[in-house]
Short mmCIF file of C-alpha atoms and ligand atoms in Angstrom, two decimals:
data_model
loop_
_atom_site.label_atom_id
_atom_site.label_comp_id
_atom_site.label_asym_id
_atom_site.label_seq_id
_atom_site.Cartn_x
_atom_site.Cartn_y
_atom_site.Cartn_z
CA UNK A 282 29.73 172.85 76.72
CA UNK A 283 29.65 169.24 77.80
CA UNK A 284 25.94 167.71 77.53
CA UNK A 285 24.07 166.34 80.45
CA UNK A 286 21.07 164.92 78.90
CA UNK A 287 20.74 164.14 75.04
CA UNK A 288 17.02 163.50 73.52
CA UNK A 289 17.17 161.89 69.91
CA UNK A 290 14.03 161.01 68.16
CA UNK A 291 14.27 158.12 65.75
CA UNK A 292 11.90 156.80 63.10
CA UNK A 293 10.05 154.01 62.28
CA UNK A 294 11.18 152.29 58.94
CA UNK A 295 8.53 150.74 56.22
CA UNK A 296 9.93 148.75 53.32
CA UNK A 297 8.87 149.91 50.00
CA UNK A 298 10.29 147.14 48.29
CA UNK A 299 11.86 144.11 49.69
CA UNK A 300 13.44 141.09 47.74
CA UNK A 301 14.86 138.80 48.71
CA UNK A 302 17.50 136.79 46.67
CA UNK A 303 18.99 133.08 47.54
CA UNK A 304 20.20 132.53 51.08
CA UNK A 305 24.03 133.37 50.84
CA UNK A 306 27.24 130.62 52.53
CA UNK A 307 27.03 133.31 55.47
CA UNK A 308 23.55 132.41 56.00
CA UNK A 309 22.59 135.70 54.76
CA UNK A 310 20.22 136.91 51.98
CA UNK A 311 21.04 139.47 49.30
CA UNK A 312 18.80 142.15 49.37
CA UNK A 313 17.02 145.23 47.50
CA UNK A 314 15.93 147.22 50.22
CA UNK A 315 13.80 150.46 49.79
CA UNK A 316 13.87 152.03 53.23
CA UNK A 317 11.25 155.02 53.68
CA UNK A 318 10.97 156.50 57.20
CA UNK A 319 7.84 158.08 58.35
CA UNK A 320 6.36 159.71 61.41
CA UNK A 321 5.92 157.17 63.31
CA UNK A 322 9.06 157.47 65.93
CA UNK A 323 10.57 156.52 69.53
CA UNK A 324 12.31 159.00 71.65
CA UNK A 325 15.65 158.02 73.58
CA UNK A 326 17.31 160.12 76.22
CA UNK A 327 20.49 159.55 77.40
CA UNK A 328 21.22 161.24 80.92
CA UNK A 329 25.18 161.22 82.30
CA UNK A 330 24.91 159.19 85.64
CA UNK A 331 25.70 156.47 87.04
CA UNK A 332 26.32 153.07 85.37
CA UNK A 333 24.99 152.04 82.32
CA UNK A 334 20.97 150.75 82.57
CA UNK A 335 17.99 151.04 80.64
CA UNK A 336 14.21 151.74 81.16
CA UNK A 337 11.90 151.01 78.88
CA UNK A 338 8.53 152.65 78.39
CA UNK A 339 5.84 153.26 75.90
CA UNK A 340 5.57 156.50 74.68
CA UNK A 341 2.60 159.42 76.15
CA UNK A 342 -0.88 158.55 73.93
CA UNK A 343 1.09 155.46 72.81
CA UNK A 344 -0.48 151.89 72.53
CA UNK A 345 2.93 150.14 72.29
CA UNK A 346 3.26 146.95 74.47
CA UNK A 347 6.83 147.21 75.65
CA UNK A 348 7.09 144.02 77.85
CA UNK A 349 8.99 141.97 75.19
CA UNK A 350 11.79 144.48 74.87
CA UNK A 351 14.89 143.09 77.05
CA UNK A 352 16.13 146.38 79.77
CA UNK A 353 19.58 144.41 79.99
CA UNK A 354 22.37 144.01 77.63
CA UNK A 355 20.38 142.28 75.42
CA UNK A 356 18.76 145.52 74.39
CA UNK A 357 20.01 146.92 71.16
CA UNK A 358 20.40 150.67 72.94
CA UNK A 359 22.73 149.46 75.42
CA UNK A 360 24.84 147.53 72.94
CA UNK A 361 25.05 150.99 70.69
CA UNK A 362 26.44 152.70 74.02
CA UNK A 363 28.96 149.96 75.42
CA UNK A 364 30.29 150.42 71.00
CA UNK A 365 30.20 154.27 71.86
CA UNK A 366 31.88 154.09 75.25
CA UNK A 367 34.51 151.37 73.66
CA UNK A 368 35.29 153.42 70.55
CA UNK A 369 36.10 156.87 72.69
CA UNK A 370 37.68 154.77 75.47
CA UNK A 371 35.48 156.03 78.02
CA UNK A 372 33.25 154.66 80.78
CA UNK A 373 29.79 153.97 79.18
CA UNK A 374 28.07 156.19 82.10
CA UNK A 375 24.37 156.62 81.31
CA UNK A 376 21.00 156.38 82.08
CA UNK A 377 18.96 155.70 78.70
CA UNK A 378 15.24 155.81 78.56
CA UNK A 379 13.21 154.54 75.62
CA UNK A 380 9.90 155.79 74.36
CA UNK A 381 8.45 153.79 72.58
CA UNK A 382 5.85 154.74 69.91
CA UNK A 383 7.13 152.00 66.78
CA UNK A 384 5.54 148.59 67.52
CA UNK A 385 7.71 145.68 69.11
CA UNK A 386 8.69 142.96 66.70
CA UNK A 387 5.95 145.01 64.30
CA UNK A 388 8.46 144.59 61.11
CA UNK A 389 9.40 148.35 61.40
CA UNK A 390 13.01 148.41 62.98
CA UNK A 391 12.14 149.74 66.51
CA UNK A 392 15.05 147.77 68.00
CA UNK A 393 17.07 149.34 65.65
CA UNK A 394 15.98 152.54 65.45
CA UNK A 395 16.70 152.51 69.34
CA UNK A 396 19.85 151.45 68.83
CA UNK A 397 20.45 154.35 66.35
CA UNK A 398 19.39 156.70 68.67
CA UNK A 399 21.56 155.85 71.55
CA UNK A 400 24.76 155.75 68.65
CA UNK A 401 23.51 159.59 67.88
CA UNK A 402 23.04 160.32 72.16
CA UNK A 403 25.82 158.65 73.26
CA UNK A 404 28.13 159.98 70.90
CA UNK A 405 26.79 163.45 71.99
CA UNK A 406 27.01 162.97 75.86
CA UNK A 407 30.68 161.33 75.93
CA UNK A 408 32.71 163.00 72.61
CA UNK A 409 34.52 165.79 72.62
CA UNK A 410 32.40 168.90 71.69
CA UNK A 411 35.71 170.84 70.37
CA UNK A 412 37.05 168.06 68.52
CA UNK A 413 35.10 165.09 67.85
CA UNK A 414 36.63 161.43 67.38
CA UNK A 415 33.03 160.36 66.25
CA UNK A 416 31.84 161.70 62.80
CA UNK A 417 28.57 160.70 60.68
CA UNK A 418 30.68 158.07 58.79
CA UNK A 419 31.96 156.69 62.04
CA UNK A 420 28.15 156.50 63.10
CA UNK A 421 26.84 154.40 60.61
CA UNK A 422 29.43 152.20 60.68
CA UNK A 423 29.47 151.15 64.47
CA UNK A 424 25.18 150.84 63.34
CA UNK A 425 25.96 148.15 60.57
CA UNK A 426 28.32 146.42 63.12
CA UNK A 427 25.13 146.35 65.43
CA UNK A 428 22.36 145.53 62.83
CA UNK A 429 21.74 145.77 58.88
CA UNK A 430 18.67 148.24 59.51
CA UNK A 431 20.67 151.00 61.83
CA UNK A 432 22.61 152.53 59.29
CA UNK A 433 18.99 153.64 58.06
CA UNK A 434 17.91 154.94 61.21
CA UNK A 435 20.75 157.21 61.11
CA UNK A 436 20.15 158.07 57.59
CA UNK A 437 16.20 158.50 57.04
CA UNK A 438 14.51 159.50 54.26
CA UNK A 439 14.12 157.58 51.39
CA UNK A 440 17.22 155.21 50.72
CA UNK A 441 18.14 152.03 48.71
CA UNK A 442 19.94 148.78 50.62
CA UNK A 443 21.86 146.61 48.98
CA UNK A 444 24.01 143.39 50.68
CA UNK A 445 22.28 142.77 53.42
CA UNK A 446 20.22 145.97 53.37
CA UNK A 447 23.21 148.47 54.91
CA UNK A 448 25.14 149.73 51.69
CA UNK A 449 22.64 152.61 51.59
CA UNK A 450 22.29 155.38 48.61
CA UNK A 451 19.83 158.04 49.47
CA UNK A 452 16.21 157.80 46.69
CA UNK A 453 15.40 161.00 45.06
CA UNK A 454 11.52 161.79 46.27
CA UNK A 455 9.36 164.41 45.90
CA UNK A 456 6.74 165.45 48.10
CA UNK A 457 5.05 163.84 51.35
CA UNK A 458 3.30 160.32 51.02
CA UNK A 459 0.54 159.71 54.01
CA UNK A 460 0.45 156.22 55.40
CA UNK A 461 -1.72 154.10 57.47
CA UNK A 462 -0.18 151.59 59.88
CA UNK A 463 -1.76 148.62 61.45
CA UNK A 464 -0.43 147.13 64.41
CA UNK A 465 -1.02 143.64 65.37
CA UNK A 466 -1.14 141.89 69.02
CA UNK A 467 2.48 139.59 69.58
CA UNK A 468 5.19 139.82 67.21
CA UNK A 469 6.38 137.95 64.19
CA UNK A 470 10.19 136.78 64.64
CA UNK A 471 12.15 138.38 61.72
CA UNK A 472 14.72 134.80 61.71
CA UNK A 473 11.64 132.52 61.68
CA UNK A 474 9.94 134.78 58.54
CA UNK A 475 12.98 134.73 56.76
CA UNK A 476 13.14 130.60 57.48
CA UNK A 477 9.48 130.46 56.05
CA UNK A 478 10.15 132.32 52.85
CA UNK A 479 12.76 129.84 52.43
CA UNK A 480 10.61 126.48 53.21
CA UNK A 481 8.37 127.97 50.66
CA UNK A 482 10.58 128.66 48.36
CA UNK A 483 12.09 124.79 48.12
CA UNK A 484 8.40 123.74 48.67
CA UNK A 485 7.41 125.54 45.59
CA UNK A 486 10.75 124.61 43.72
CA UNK A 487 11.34 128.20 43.41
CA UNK A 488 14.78 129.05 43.09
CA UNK A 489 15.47 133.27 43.54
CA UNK A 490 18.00 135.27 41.45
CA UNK A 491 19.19 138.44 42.30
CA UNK A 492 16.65 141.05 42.66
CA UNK A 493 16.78 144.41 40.60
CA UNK A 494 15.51 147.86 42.26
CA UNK A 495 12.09 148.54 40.67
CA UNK A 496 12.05 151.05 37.86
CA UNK A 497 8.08 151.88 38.50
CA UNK A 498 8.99 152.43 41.98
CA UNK A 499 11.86 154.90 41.85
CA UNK A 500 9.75 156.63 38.94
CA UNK A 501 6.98 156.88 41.47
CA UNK A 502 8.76 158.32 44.35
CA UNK A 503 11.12 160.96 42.31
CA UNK A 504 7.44 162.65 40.43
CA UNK A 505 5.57 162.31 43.85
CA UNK A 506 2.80 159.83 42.31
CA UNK A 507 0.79 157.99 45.03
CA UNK A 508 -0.93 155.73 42.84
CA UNK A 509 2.43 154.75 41.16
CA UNK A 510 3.74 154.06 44.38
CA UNK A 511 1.12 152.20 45.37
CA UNK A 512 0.92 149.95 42.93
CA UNK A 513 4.92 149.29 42.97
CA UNK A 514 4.67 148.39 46.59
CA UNK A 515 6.55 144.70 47.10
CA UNK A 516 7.61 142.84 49.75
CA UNK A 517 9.12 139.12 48.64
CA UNK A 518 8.47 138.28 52.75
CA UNK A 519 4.91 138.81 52.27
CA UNK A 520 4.23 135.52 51.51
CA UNK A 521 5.59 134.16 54.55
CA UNK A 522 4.69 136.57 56.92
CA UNK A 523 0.73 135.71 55.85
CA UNK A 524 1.58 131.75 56.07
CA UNK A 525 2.44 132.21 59.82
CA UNK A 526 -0.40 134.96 60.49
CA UNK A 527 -2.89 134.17 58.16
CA UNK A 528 -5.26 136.78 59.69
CA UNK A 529 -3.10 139.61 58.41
CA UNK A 530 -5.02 138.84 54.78
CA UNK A 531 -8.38 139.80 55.86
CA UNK A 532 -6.02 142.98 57.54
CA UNK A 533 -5.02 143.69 53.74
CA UNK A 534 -8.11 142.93 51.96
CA UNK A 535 -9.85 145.03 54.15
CA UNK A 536 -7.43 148.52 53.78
CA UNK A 537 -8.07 148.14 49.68
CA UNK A 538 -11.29 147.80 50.06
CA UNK A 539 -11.58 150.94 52.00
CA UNK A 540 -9.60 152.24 48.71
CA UNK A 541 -5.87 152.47 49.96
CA UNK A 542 -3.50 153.15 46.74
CA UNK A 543 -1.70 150.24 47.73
CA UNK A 544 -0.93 147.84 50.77
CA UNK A 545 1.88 145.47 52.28
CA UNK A 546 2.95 143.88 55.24
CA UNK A 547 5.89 145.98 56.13
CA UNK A 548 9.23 143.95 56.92
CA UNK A 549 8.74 140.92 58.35
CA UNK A 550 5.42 141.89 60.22
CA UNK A 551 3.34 141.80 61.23
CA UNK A 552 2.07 145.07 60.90
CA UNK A 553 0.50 146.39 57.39
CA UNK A 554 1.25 149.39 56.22
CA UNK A 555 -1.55 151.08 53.69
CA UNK A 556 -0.98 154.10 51.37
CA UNK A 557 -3.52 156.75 51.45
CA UNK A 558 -4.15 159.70 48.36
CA UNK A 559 -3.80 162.30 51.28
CA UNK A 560 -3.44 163.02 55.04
CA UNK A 561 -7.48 163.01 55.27
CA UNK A 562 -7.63 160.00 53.47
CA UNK A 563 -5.56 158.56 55.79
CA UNK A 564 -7.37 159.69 58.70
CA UNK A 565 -10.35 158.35 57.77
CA UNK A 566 -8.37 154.83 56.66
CA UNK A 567 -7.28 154.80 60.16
CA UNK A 568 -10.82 155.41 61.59
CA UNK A 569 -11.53 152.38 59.90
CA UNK A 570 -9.07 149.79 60.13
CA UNK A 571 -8.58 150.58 63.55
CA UNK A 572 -12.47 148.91 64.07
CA UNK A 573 -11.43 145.61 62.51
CA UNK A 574 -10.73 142.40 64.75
CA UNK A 575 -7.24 141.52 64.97
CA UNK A 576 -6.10 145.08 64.33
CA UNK A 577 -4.39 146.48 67.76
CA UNK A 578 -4.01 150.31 66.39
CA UNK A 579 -4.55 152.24 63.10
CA UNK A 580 -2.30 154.99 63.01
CA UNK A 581 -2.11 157.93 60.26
CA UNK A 582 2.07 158.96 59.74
CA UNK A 583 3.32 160.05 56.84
CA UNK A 584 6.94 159.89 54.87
CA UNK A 585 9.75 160.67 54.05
CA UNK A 586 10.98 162.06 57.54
CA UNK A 587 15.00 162.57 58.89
CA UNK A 588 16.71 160.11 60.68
CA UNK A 589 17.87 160.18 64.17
CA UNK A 590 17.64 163.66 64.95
CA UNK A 591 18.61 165.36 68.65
CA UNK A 592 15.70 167.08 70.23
P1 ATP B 144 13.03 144.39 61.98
O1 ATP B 144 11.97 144.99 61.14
O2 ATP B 144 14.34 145.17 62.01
O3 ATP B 144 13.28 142.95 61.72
P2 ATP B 144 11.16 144.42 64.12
O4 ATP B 144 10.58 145.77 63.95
O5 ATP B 144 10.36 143.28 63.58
O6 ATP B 144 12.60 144.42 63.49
P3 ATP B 144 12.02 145.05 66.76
O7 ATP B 144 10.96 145.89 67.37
O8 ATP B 144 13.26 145.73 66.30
O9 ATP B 144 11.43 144.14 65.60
O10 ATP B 144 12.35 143.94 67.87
C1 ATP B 144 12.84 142.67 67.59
C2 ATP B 144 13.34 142.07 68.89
O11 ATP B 144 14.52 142.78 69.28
C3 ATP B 144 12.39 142.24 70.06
O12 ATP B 144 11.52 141.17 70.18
C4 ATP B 144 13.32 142.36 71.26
O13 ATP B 144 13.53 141.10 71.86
C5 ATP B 144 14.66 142.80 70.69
N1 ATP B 144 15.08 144.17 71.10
C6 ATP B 144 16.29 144.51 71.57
N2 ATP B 144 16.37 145.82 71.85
C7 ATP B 144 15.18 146.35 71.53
C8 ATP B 144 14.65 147.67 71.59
N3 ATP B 144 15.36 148.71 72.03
N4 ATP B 144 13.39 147.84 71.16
C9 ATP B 144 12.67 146.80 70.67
N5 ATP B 144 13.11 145.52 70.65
C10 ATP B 144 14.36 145.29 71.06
#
């Protein structure tokens, strides 16, 4: 039967490790990349009608400020439809609605976990149900044409990135880690966090090699050991991302004083993402964090959870 409205739910990424190595000719970094998706999700529905538009909204209970996300081709959902449409070589006819619950220009892929969702929807509302011309390999690789972090929306879980983040190979884990996320008011521009990490690099005279997946860190997710994760937590844009929001230090020294196993600034901020022993412990990280100045929300999710997944 031929769909007429498609709901996918699509996570929220943190990075468990993030290094960066020296800026490639195509202006491109090589990367380790340990994706790890957690609760935190937005919701896209894709209803067969009319020509191709986009609304925007933030999700029920949701503090997400949506008015920086563009409802015209500029938005990454409508440019994973129109590569949808194009690659079945039919008219991209759809209403998509976005509910958002993963902060905007927070450093946790909501752009591209929309545009994941839409591949997944899309695909769903306009392929054949008998015979499909789109499979799961032909998924993820219209989402690396759109952006090195879809592929992992599609994906989920626990997964390594190499290149530029999107040659993926799923992590063994075990267990469910509990996370506390921090959102901050106004974005941080992933292109200007990346430029920063850069100036301070030459500043410093700090040349990068090629970064290695951590050994603590895969040991840490495949036994299930909070602490060990915790303390293997790295993100090489950290630096930066504090340089051009300074107050996102008192943000961190504030979550490990309140005894989170470990803290970062997930991405390219600026939220902070804090690692709690348990889901109560990270209920009561939340309370507490979400009282600080400068912090917008607190909210408990925890990880690993699927990728897009139809509702
Ligand atoms: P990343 O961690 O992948 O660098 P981010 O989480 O920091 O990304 P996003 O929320 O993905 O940032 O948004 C980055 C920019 O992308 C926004 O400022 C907005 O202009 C644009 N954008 C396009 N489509 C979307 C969308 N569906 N949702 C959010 N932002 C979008």
């Amino acid at each position: 039967m031929t769909a007429t409205a498609v709901t996918v739910r699509v996570p929220a990424k943190v990075n468990l490790q993030l290094s960066v190595g020296p800026l490639r000719d195509d202006g491109y970094h090589d990367l380790v990349n340990v994706f790890h998706a957690v609760s935190l999700a937005d919701e896209v529905t894709a209803v067969a009608d009319g020509r191709l538009a986009v609304t925007v909204e933030a999700a029920p209970g949701s503090a997400v400020a949506v008015d920086g996300v563009p409802v015209d081709g500029d938005n990454l959902a409508v440019r994973a439809a129109l590569l949808v449409a194009e690659r079945l070589g039919v008219e991209p006819s759809a209403r998509l609605r976005i509910r958002k619950a993963i902060p905007v220009a927070g450093g946790m892929a909501g752009g591209s976990a929309d545009a994941a969702a839409a591949l997944v929807a899309c695909a769903r509302l306009w392929d054949d149900p008998e015979s499909p011309l789109l499979g799961r390999e032909d998924l993820l690789e219209l989402g690396a044409a759109l952006g090195s972090d879809v592929p992992f929306a599609l994906l989920g879980g626990t997964a390594v990135g190499l290149g530029r983040g999107e040659r993926l190979t799923p992590a063994l884990t075990r267990g469910t880690f509990h996370w506390v996320f921090a959102t901050a008011g106004g974005g941080l521009s992933t292109p200007a966090v990346y430029a920063e990490c850069d100036r301070l690099r030459d500043a410093g005279g700090e040349r990068a090699g090629l970064p290695d997946v951590s050994a603590e860190l895969m040991t840490a997710l495949a036994t299930g050991d909070a602490k060990g994760l915790g303390a293997a937590l790295a993100n090489d844009l950290q630096p930066a991302a504090l340089e051009l929001r300074p107050s996102l230090r008192r943000t961190l020294a504030a979550g490990q004083d309140l005894g989170a196993l470990g803290s970062l600034v997930s991405g390219s901020g600026p939220t902070c993402a804090f690692l709690a022993g348990s889901a109560g412990h990270a209920a009561e990280l939340a309370a507490a964090l979400g009282d600080l100045d400068g912090v917008r929300e607190a909210l408990p999710a925890h990880g690993p959870v699927p990728g897009a997944t139809i509702i």
